[in-house]
Tab-separated table of C-alpha atoms in Angstrom:
chain	number	residue	atom	x	y	z
E	1	UNK	CA	26.570	-24.666	5.820
E	2	UNK	CA	23.888	-22.810	7.783
E	3	UNK	CA	20.770	-21.753	5.902
E	4	UNK	CA	19.316	-18.328	6.669
E	5	UNK	CA	15.940	-18.137	8.332
E	6	UNK	CA	13.101	-17.935	5.857
E	7	UNK	CA	9.875	-16.146	6.700
E	8	UNK	CA	6.550	-16.580	4.911
E	9	UNK	CA	4.956	-13.384	3.595
E	10	UNK	CA	1.200	-13.193	3.044
E	11	UNK	CA	-1.209	-10.527	1.863
E	12	UNK	CA	-4.465	-10.378	3.835
E	13	UNK	CA	-7.408	-8.835	1.998
E	14	UNK	CA	-10.529	-7.549	3.761
E	15	UNK	CA	-13.676	-6.387	1.976
E	16	UNK	CA	-14.751	-3.381	4.023
E	17	UNK	CA	-18.189	-3.472	2.390
E	18	UNK	CA	-18.814	-7.064	3.580
E	19	UNK	CA	-20.132	-8.016	0.128
E	20	UNK	CA	-22.285	-4.929	-0.449
E	21	UNK	CA	-19.955	-3.513	-3.107
E	22	UNK	CA	-20.325	-6.654	-5.202
E	23	UNK	CA	-24.125	-6.625	-4.942
E	24	UNK	CA	-24.828	-2.902	-5.236
E	25	UNK	CA	-22.075	-1.546	-7.496
E	26	UNK	CA	-23.739	-2.573	-10.791
E	27	UNK	CA	-26.880	-0.676	-9.787
E	28	UNK	CA	-25.149	2.354	-8.275
E	29	UNK	CA	-22.070	2.664	-10.502
E	30	UNK	CA	-22.979	0.785	-13.650
E	31	UNK	CA	-19.972	-1.493	-13.265
E	32	UNK	CA	-18.998	-4.411	-11.064
E	33	UNK	CA	-16.751	-3.892	-8.039
E	34	UNK	CA	-15.634	-7.035	-6.249
E	35	UNK	CA	-15.129	-5.228	-2.959
E	36	UNK	CA	-13.760	-2.204	-1.166
E	37	UNK	CA	-10.424	-3.528	-0.058
E	38	UNK	CA	-8.215	-3.022	2.948
E	39	UNK	CA	-4.986	-5.003	2.817
E	40	UNK	CA	-2.215	-5.903	5.198
E	41	UNK	CA	1.101	-7.693	5.013
E	42	UNK	CA	1.561	-10.627	7.375
E	43	UNK	CA	5.061	-11.716	8.292
E	44	UNK	CA	6.748	-12.733	11.590
E	45	UNK	CA	3.307	-13.377	13.173
E	46	UNK	CA	2.504	-9.666	12.863
E	47	UNK	CA	0.040	-7.894	10.598
E	48	UNK	CA	1.207	-4.539	9.185
E	49	UNK	CA	-1.172	-2.120	7.486
E	50	UNK	CA	-1.815	1.520	6.698
E	51	UNK	CA	-4.386	3.246	8.921
E	52	UNK	CA	-5.396	6.801	9.778
E	53	UNK	CA	-2.346	7.166	12.031
E	54	UNK	CA	0.081	5.905	9.380
E	55	UNK	CA	1.692	2.473	9.289
E	56	UNK	CA	0.444	0.266	12.116
E	57	UNK	CA	1.046	-3.295	13.252
E	58	UNK	CA	-0.735	-5.778	15.470
E	59	UNK	CA	-0.493	-9.443	16.297
E	60	UNK	CA	-1.775	-11.726	13.574
E	61	UNK	CA	-5.583	-11.607	13.593
E	62	UNK	CA	-5.613	-8.627	15.949
E	63	UNK	CA	-7.459	-6.178	13.691
E	64	UNK	CA	-11.103	-5.265	14.261
E	65	UNK	CA	-11.937	-6.525	10.765
E	66	UNK	CA	-12.314	-10.178	11.685
E	67	UNK	CA	-10.887	-12.903	9.490
E	68	UNK	CA	-9.598	-11.873	6.050
E	69	UNK	CA	-11.763	-12.487	2.981
E	70	UNK	CA	-8.741	-13.654	1.046
E	71	UNK	CA	-5.144	-14.637	1.805
E	72	UNK	CA	-2.506	-14.489	-0.928
E	73	UNK	CA	0.876	-16.160	-0.511
E	74	UNK	CA	3.359	-13.512	-1.621
E	75	UNK	CA	6.481	-15.603	-1.087
E	76	UNK	CA	9.304	-15.788	1.411
E	77	UNK	CA	11.895	-13.360	2.711
E	78	UNK	CA	15.245	-13.701	4.404
E	79	UNK	CA	14.943	-10.192	5.850
E	80	UNK	CA	14.969	-10.275	9.627
E	81	UNK	CA	12.114	-8.823	11.638
E	82	UNK	CA	14.405	-6.111	12.994
E	83	UNK	CA	15.350	-4.889	9.510
E	84	UNK	CA	11.718	-5.062	8.358
E	85	UNK	CA	10.550	-2.961	11.317
E	86	UNK	CA	13.313	-0.417	10.694
E	87	UNK	CA	12.201	-0.209	7.057
E	88	UNK	CA	8.552	0.340	8.041
E	89	UNK	CA	9.639	3.022	10.480
E	90	UNK	CA	11.642	4.810	7.786
E	91	UNK	CA	8.645	4.691	5.410
E	92	UNK	CA	6.469	6.188	8.118
E	93	UNK	CA	8.886	9.059	8.588
E	94	UNK	CA	9.483	9.803	4.903
E	95	UNK	CA	6.325	8.878	2.983
E	96	UNK	CA	3.343	8.546	5.274
């Protein structure tokens, strides 16, 4: 019996304010914000995210944002990279 390939899926979280939202939001907004978040999905050694041009991808760690502030293990998938990329492409054409 051959087991399918399993791929780890992670959520990378970047605070675009670099900590300023946490410090200044109580003063400016009257409530606490933990950050101003940009997120990406990491799977197959690629990082996929939404940007001004729509859905984009780069090699893991290839964004201009530096290392993520937080990494969340989402789980695993059996979906192949080819199917995942086709799905992202279809989202880009229909929704974004």
